[in-house]
Each structure stands twice: as C-alpha cells, then as structure tokens.
Coordinates of C-alpha atoms and ligand atoms in Angstrom, one line a residue:
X1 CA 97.1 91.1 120.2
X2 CA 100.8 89.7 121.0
X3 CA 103.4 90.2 123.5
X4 CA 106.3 90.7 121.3
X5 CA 109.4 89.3 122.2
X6 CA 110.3 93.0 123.8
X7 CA 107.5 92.8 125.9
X8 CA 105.7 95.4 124.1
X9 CA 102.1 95.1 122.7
X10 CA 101.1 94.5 119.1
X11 CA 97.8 94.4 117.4
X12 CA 98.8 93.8 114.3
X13 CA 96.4 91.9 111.6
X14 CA 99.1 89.2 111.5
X15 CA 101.4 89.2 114.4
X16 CA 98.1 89.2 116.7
X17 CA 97.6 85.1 115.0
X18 CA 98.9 84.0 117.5
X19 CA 96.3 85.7 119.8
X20 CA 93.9 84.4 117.4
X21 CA 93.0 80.5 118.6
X22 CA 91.8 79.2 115.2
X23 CA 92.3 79.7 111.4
X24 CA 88.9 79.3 109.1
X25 CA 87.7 80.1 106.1
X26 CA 85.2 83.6 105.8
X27 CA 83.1 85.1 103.7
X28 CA 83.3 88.8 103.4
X29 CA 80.1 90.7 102.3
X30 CA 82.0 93.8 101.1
X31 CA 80.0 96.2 98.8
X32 CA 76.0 96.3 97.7
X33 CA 77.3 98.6 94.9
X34 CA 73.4 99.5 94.6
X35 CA 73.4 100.7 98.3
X36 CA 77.4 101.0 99.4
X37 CA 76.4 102.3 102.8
X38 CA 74.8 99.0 103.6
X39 CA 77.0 97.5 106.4
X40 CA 79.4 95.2 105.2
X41 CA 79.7 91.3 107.1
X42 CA 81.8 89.0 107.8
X43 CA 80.9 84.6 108.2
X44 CA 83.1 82.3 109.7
X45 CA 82.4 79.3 107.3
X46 CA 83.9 77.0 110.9
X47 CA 81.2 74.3 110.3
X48 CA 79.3 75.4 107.7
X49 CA 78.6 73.3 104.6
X50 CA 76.7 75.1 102.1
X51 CA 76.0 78.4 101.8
X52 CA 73.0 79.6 99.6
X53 CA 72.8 83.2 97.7
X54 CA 69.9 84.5 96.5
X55 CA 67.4 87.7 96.3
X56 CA 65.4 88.6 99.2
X57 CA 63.1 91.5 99.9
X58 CA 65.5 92.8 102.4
X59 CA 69.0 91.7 103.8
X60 CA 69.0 88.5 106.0
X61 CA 71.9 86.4 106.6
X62 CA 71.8 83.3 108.7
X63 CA 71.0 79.9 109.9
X64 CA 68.6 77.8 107.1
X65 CA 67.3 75.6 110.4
X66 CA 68.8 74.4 113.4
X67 CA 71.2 71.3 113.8
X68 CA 74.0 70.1 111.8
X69 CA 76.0 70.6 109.3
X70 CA 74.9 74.4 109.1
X71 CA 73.3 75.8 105.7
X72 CA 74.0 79.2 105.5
X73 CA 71.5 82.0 103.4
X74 CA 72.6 84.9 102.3
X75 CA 69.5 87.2 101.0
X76 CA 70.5 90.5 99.4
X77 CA 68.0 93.0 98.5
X78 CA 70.3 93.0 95.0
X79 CA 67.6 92.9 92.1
X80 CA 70.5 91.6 89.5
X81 CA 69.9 88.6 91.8
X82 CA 68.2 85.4 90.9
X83 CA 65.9 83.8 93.8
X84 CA 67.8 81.6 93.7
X85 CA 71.5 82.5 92.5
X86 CA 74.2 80.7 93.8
X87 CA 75.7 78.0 96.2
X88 CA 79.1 77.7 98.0
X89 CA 79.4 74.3 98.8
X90 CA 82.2 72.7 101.4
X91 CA 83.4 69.6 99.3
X92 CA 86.7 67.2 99.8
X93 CA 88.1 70.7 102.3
X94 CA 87.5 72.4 99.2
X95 CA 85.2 75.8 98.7
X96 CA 83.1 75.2 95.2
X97 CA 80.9 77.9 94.4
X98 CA 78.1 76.9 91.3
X99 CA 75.8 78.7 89.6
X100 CA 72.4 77.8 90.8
X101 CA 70.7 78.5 87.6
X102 CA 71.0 82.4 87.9
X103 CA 69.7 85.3 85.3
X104 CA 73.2 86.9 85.4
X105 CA 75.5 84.6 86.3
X106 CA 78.3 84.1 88.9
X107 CA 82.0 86.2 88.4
X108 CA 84.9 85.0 90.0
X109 CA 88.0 86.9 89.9
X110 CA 86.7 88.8 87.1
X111 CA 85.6 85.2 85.2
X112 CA 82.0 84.2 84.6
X113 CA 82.3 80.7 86.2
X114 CA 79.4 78.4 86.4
X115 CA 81.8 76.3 89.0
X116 CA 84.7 77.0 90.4
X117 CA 87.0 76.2 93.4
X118 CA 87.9 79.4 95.2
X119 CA 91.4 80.6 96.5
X120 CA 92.1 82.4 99.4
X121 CA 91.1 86.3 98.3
X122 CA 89.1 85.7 95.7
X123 CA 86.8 88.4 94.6
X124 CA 83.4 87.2 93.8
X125 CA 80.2 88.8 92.3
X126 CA 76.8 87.8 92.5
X127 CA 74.4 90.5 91.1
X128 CA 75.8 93.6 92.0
X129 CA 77.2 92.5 95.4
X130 CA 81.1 91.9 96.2
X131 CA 82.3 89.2 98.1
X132 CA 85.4 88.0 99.2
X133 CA 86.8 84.4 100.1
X134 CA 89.8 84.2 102.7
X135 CA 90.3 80.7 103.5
X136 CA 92.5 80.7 106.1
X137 CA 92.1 83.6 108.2
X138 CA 93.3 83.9 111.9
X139 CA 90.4 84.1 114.0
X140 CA 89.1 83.7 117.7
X141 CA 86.5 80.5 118.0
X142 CA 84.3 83.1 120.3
X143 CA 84.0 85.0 117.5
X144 CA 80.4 85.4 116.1
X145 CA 79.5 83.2 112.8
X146 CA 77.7 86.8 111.6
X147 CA 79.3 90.1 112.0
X148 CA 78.4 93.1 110.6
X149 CA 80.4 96.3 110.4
X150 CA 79.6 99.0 113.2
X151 CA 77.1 101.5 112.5
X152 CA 79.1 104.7 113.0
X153 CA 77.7 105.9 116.1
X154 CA 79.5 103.0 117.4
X155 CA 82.9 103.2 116.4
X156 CA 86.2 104.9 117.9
X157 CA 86.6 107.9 116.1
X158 CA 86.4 106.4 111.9
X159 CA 87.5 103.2 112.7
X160 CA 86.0 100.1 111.7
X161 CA 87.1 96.9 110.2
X162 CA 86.1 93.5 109.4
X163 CA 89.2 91.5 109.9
X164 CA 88.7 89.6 113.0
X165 CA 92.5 90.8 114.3
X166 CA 92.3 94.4 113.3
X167 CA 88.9 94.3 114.8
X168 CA 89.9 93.7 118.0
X169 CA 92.5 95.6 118.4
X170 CA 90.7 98.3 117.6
X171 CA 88.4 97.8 120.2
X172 CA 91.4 97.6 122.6
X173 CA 92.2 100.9 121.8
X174 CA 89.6 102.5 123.8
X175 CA 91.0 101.3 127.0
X176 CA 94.8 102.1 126.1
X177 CA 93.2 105.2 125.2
X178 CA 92.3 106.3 128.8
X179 CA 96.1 105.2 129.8
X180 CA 99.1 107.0 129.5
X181 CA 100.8 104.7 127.8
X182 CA 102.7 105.4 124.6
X183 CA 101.4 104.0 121.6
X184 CA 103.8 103.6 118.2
X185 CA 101.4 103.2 114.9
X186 CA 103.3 101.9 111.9
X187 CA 101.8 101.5 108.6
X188 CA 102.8 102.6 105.4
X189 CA 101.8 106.3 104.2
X190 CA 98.1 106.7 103.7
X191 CA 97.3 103.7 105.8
X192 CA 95.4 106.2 108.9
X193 CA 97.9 106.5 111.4
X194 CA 96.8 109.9 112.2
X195 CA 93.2 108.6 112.5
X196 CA 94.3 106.3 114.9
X197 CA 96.3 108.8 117.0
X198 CA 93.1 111.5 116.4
X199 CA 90.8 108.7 117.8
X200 CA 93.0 108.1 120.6
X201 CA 93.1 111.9 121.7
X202 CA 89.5 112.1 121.8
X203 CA 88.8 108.6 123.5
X204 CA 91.6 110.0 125.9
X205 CA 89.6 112.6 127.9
X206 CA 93.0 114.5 128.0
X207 CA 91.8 118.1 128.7
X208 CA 94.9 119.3 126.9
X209 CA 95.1 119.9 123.1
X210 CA 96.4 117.2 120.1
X211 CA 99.5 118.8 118.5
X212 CA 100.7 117.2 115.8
X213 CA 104.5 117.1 114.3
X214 CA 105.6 116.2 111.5
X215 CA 109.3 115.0 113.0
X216 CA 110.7 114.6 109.0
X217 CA 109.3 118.5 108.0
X218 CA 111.1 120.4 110.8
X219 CA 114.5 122.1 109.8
X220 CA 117.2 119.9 111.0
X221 CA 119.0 122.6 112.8
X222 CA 115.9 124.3 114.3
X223 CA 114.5 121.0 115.4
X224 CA 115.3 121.6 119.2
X225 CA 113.8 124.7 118.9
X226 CA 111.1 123.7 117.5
X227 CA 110.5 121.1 119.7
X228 CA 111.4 122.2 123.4
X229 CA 110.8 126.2 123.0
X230 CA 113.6 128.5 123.3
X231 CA 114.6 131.9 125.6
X232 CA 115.0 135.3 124.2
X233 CA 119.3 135.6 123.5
X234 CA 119.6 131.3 123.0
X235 CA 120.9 132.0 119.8
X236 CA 121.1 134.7 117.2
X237 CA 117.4 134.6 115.6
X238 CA 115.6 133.8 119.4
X239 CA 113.9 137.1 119.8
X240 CA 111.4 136.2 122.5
X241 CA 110.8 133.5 124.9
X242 CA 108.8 130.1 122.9
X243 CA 107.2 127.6 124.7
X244 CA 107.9 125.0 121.8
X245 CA 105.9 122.0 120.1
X246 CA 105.6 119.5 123.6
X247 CA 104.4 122.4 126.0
X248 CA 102.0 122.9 123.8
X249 CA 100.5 119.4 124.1
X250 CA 100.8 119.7 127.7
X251 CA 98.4 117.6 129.7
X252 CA 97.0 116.6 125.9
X253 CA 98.4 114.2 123.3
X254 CA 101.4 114.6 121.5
X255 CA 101.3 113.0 118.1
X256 CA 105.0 112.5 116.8
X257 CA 104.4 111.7 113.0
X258 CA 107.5 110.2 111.0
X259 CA 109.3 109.7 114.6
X260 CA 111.6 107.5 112.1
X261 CA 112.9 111.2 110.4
X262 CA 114.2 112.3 114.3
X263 CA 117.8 113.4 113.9
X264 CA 119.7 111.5 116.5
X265 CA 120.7 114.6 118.9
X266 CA 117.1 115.1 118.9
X267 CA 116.4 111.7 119.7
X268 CA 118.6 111.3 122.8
X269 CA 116.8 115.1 124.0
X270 CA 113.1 113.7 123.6
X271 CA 114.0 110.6 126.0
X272 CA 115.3 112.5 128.4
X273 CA 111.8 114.7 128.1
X274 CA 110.1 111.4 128.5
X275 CA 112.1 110.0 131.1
X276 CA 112.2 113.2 133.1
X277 CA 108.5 114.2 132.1
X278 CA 110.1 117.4 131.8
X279 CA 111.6 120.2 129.2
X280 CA 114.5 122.1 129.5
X281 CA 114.2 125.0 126.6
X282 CA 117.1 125.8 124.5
X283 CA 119.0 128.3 126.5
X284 CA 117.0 127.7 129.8
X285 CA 118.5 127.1 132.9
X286 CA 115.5 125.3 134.6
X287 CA 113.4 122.5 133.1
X288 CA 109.6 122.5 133.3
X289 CA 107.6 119.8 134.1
X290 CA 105.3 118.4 131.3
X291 CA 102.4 115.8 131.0
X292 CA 102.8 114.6 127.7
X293 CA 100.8 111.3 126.3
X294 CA 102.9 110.1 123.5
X295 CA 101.6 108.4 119.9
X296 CA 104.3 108.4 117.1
X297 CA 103.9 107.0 114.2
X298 CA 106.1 105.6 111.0
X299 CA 106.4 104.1 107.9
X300 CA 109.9 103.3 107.8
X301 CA 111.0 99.7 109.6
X302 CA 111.9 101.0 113.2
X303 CA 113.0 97.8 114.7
X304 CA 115.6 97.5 111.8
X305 CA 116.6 100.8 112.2
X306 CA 117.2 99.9 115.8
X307 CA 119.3 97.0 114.3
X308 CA 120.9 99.2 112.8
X309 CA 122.0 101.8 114.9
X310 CA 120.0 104.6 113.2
X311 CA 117.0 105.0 115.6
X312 CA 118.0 104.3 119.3
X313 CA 116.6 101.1 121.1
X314 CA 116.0 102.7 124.3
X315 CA 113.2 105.5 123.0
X316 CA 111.8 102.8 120.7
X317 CA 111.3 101.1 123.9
X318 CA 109.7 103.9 125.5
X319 CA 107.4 104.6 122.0
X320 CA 106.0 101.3 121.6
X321 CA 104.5 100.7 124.8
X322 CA 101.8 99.7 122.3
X323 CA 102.0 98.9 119.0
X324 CA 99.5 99.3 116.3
X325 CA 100.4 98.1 112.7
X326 CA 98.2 99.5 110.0
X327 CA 98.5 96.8 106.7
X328 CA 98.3 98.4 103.6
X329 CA 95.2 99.1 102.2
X330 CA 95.2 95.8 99.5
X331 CA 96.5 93.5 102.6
X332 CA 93.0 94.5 104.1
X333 CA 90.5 94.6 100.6
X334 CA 88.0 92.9 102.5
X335 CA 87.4 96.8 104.1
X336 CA 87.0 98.2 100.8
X337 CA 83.3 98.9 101.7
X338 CA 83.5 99.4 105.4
X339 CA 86.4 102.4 104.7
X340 CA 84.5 103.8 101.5
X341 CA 81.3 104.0 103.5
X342 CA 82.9 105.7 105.6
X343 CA 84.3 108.2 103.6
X344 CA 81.0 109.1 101.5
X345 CA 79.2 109.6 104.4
X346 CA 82.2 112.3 105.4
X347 CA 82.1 113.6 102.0
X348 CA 78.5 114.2 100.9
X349 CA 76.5 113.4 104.1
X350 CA 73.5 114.9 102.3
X351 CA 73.8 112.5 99.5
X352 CA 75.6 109.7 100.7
X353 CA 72.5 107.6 101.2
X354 CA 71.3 108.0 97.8
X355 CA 74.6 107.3 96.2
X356 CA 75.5 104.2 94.4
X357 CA 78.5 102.9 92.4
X358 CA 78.3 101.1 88.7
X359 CA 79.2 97.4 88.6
X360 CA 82.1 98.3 86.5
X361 CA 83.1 101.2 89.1
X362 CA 82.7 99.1 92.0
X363 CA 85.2 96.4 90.5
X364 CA 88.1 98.8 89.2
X365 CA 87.8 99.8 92.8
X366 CA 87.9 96.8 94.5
X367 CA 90.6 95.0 92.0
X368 CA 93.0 98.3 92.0
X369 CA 96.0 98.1 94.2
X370 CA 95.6 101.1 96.3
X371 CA 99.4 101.9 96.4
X372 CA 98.6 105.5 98.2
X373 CA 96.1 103.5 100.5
X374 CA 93.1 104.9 102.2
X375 CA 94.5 108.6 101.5
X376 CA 94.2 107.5 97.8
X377 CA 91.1 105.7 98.1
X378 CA 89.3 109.2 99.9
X379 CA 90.6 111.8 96.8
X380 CA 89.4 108.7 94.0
X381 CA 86.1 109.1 96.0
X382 CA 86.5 113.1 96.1
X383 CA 86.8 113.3 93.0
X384 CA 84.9 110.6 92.0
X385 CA 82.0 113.1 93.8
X386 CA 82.5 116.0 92.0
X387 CA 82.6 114.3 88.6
X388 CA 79.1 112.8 89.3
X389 CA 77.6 116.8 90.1
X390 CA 74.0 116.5 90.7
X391 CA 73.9 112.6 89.6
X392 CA 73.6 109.6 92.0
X393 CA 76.0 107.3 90.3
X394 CA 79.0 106.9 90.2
X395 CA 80.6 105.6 86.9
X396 CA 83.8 104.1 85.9
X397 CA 84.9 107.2 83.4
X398 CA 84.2 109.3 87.1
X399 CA 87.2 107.4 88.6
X400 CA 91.0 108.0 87.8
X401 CA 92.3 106.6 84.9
X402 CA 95.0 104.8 86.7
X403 CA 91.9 102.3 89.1
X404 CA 90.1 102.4 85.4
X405 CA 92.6 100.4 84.1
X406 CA 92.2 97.8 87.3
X407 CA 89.4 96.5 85.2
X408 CA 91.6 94.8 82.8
X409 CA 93.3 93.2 85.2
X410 CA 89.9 91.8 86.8
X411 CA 88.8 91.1 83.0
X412 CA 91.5 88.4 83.5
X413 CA 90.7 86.3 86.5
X414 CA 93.8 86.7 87.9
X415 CA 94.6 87.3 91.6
X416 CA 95.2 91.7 92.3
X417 CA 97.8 93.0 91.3
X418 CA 99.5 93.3 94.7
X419 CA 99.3 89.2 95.3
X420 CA 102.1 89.3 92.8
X421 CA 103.8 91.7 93.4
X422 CA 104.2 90.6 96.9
X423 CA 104.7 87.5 95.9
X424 CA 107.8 88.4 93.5
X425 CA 109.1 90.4 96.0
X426 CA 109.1 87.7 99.0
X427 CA 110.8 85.2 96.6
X428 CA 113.3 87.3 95.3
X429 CA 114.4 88.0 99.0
X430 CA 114.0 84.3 99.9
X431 CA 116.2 83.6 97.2
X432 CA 119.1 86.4 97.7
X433 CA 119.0 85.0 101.3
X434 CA 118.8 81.6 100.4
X435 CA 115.4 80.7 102.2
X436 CA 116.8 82.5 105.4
X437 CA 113.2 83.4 107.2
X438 CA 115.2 85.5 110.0
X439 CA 117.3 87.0 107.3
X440 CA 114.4 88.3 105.2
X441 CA 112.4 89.2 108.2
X442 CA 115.4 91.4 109.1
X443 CA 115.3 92.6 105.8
X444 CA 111.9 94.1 105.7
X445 CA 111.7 94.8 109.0
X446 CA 108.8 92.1 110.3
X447 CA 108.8 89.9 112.4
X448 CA 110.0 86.2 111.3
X449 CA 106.1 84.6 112.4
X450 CA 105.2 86.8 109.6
X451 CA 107.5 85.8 106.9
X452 CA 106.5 82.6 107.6
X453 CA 102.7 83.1 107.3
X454 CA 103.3 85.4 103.9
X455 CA 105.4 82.3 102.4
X456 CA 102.1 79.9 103.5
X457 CA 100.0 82.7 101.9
X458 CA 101.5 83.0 98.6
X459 CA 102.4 78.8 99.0
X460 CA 106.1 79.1 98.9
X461 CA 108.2 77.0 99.9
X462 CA 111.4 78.3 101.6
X463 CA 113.2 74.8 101.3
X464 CA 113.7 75.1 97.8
X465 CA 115.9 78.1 98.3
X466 CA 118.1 76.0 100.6
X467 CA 119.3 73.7 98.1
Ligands
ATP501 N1 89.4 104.1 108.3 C1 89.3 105.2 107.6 N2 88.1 105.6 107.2 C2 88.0 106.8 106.5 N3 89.0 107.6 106.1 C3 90.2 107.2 106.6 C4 90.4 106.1 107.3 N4 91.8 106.0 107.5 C5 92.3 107.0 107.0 N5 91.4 107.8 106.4 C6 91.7 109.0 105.6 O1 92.8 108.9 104.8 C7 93.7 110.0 104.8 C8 95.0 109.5 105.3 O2 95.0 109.1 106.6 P1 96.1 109.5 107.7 O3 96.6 110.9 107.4 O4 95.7 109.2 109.0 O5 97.2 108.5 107.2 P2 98.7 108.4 107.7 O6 99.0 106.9 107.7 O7 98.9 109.2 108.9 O8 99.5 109.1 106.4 P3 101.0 109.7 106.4 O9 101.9 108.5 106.8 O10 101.2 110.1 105.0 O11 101.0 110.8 107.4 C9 93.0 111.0 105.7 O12 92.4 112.0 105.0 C10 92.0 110.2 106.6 O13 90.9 111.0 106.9

C-alpha cells in the first residue's frame, strides 16, 4: 500500500511497489488441472538456486536440507509426472529450466523445450500442472518463501490472491472495513469491484443494509429523485413521499457503482450529503440526518477526469479515502486457479471436488486474454458446467470458441496475447508523446511510477522516443 501524492491510500498491485521492499523472481503454482481445487502457491526464488520438480505421493513443497544456497522440491501428486521431471536452475542471474529426463516432457509458453531460459510471465507445464515465472515481482522480504492460497474459510468474503501486493491489501481490507472511511475501487468492468464492496459490507458489522446503485443506469433527470427521495407535490409525477436510494443504506453501506457516470448537479448534491451527513429530499424543507458508509467504484480514469474538469476534485477526495485498484484479469494470470477455484466451488459445490479440467482446456484458459475479466472467466466456467452434464471433465470443445482459439496462440510459444497488445499500445503513446512518462501517465489515467514500471516490463526504452 502507498500514500499517494493526495494523501489518499492505494493498494494497488503496482502502485503499492513502493510499499513493497524488494523485487525477486517467483514461481506461481497455478493449476493441478487433475485436481483445480488444490490450493495454488506462490515461491519467492530470493536465494534459491535450483529448484527440482518431480512426482510425489502427495503435494510437498520445500526446503531439500538446510544451509546454503537453497534447493527447492516441488512434489505434485501429477501422475503425467516423471520422479524425477524437471529442474529450474539459477545460472549467470538467469532462470534455465531443463528437462531432467521426463516421460512427457517440459512446455514452455506452449513449446516443448528440453532447455530454455524463462521470461518474466512465462507459462510453464510440467505434467498436467501450470506454472508461472515472474521474475521481477514487487515483494516484501518478510514475505514467506512458500505461500499457499487461503482455504476459503479464511478469506474476506471471495477474495484471495497470490500476488504478494494484492495480497496484502486485501488483508488490509478487513480493518478499513470496520472504519467509516470511504473506499473508491477502480478496475475495469468484470474485474470484482462489487465483491470487494460486498466483502466490505459484511466485514463492516454495519447493522444497516448494502444498497447498491448503478450511478450510470439512473435517468438523468430523475437522478435526484432517485437518489435523495422526494415529497408528495415536488414535481408533477411525485405522488407520495420516497425516502430515496441513501436513506435506504442508512446506518449500512452504500455502494455507488460507475460514480464516474454522476451527472455533475448530482455530483455537487452528494458532497453536500457527505459533508453534511445529511439529505434534504427533493421538495423538502428539512434535511435528515444519515449514516452512510460510502464504496464507489469505476472503470473510467477518475483522476483524469478530475484533470479534466468532468468529475469534481473535491468529492473524489472525499471517495477515495482508500483506494483499491483491481488489474485486469490477464495483469493478474498468476490467479487463474485461485479465482476459478473459487468459482467452481460457488457453482457446483456438490461436484466441485470431483471436477477436473483437460490439459488442452486448462491451457486455452490460462493463455486466453480474459478481456470481460473475472465476470467472463465465471459464465466460460458456467457454461463450461453445463456442457459437461453428469461428466467430471471438463474439455476444450466445453469452453467458448473464442478461449478455444487461445490454444493457437499457446501452440506458438509466444507471450499472451495481452503482453502485446499492451505493449503496442504503451509505445504508440510513448511515441505520440514523444517518450513523455507524465504525458502518457496523464493519458491513461495512472500514475507516472507505473508508466515507468510497464516500460521496464515490456523493456522499452522511453529515450528512444526523445530523439
Ligand atoms: N475473486 C473472485 N472470485 C470469484 N468470483 C469473482 C471474483 N471477483 C469477481 N467475481 C465474479 O465476477 C463477476 C463480476 O464481478 P463484479 O460484479 O464484482 O465486477 P465489477 O468490477 O463490479 O463489474 P462492473 O464494473 O461491470 O460492475 C461476479 O459474478 C462475481 O461474483
């Protein structure tokens, strides 16, 4: 978490690196497609020099012996695993993964490699279990070498994650959850906002109710309405007395989705309601006192809307008392497994132990780019489910044709999809702003830290564009 130059909070993956002390390569167990409720781990490679993959009766990751340099095992209870499978060896600050004389072979970014140097998010598969390779992620040195995905009696509402950033800011949530203060949750559509504001409703202990509103759905000229109530005779239509939308979350949370959709009359009424902690309805003479706890959400850039003129600074400052950004769901892949765990277990919780995915299905799912996010990820899965019927397994022909065709693009050992298109986009806005950082930050509405760490990411180099 970061204090952002307004003094707000942020927990976001990467504007919390500078929270994070260190920066290290990990290892990300992500999917046993064989057993996808199996809790998915992370391991901090920080001092480790070989790690060792192989079959073992059940899972057991850690230590070979005491002492340095650390050999790491990883046993998975995979039987498309050789005893002895695979090594990932630490060699001139490079990772090398080699074959170790496996039955089936090692598959790196959808390539059968005997050796091969891995890049930061490189999907690798041993047997039928998924890993992924980040070798430079932002990390606290007290964070454990092994850590395994909360069971879900343990989590805050569905919320889990193995990125160490993420992670903790999810566990901060609990305690902001028991303030009042207001919490903005960006993220792009799909991405679990609501979750998050659900979560913090029911961490809350609010006695009051969680109202949702959709701030971009109401009728632009009923919004007030809407929002603040009415008396009977306000205006031609107002037949009775309504307590509107806030009094209704009185004393319990209100959750203000698409906050960025607020027509500006609007916008200037709800400060007042949140400076005043009270409502005035339309037509009302009095104003009513209100105890509202606040959690809006958006996808659209807020702080350049600010810029802009279009949202107004001072209720952005009273929304983001603490700010949670959700990445996109391929800026997180590494919680492929955790998240679809998750949501089989919600979906078939009679049958969600005995389920398992096909190699083939578990890579179009890992490889595709998950534009619609999590929301997209749970109806593949829904479907997915009811395709299967009475079966076990889920197959690739049980997925949508659209994260089908994501095996052709892991047939080709090329980085996702998104990686590029990320990429292209970040260098065509580099070059229009001729290697500007603040400029493009502006632009896409992020902070310039995290310009910076994208162009290190996808190894740009913004002096060329200076030239
Ligand atoms: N971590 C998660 N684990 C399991 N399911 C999740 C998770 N996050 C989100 N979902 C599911 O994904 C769907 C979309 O989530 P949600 O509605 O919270 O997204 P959102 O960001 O608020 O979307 P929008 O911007 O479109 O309102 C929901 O059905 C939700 O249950």
């Amino acid at each position: 978490m970061s204090r952002l130059d307004d003094g707000t909070l942020s927990i976001v993956e990467d504007s919390s690196d500078a929270a994070a002390s260190a920066r290290g390569a990990h290892l990300f167990l992500v999917l046993e497609s064989l057993k996808p409720l199996a809790p998915p781990v992370r391991i901090s490679l920080s001092g480790v020099a070989q790690v060792v993959f192989g079959r073992g009766s059940s899972r057991a990751i850690g230590r070979q012996q005491l002492g340095n340099p650390i050999q790491l095992s990883v046993r998975v209870a995979d039987p498309w695993l050789s005893s002895m499978h695979a090594r990932l060896t630490y060699v001139l600050r490079r990772w090398i993964l080699e074959d170790a004389g496996s039955k089936n072979g090692c598959t790196v970014q959808g390539a059968r490699q005997t050796q091969a140097q891995l890049e930061d998010g490189d999907i690798i598969e041993l047997g039928y279990t998924f890993f992924i390779f980040r070798e430079e992620l932002p990390h606290d040195v007290g964070d454990p070498m092994i850590f395994e995905a909360p069971a879900p009696d343990q989590r805050i509402g569905k919320l889990a994650t193995l990125l160490p950033s993420l992670e903790r800011g999810f566990s901060r949530l609990a305690s902001v959850a028991k303030s009042t203060v207001s919490v903005l949750i960006e993220g792009e559509t799909g991405t679990g906002k609501e979750v998050i504001a659900r979560a913090l409703h029911e961490q809350s202990e609010r006695k009051g109710d969680f109202v949702a509103i959709n701030c971009g759905a109401l009728p632009r000229d009923l919004v007030e309405g809407e929002l603040f109530g009415y008396r009977r005779g306000a205006f031609s239509g107002a037949t009775e007395d309504r307590p509107g939308l806030l009094r209704s979350a009185d004393r319990g949370t209100l959750f203000l989705d698409e906050i960025g959709d607020l027509p500006a009359p609007s916008q200037a009424a709800l400060l007042r309601v949140l400076q005043e902690r009270e409502v005035r309805p339309v037509g009302a003479t009095k104003p009513i006192p209100v105890d509202l706890r606040v959690v809006a959400a958006t996808h659209r850039p807020l702080e350049r809307m600010v810029e802009e003129g279009t949202f107004r600074a001072d209720l952005f400052a009273r929304l983001a008392g603490y700010r949670v950004e959700l990445p996109p769901l391929a800026m997180r892949r590494e919680d492929l497994g955790v998240i679809m765990g998750t949501i089989l277990r919600e979906l078939a919780p009679e049958r969600a132990a005995s389920l398992e995915f096909a190699p083939r299905a578990a890579r179009a799912l890992l490889y595709y780019p998950w534009p619609g996010n999590v929301r997209e990820l749970e109806k593949c899965l829904e479907s997915a489910l009811v395709l299967v019927g009475e079966g076990t397994r889920i197959e690739l022909e049980h997925l949508p044709v659209a994260v089908q065709a994501a095996l052709t693009e892991a047939g080709t050992g090329r980085r996702p999809a998104e990686g590029n298109a990320e990429r292209e986009k970040l260098v065509g806005l580099m070059r229009e702003h001729k290697g500007n950082v603040a400029a493009v930050a502006r632009t896409m509405g992020k902070a310039r830290m995290q310009i910076q760490r994208w162009l290190k990411r996808y190894d740009i180099d913004a002096e060329s564009f200076r030239k």
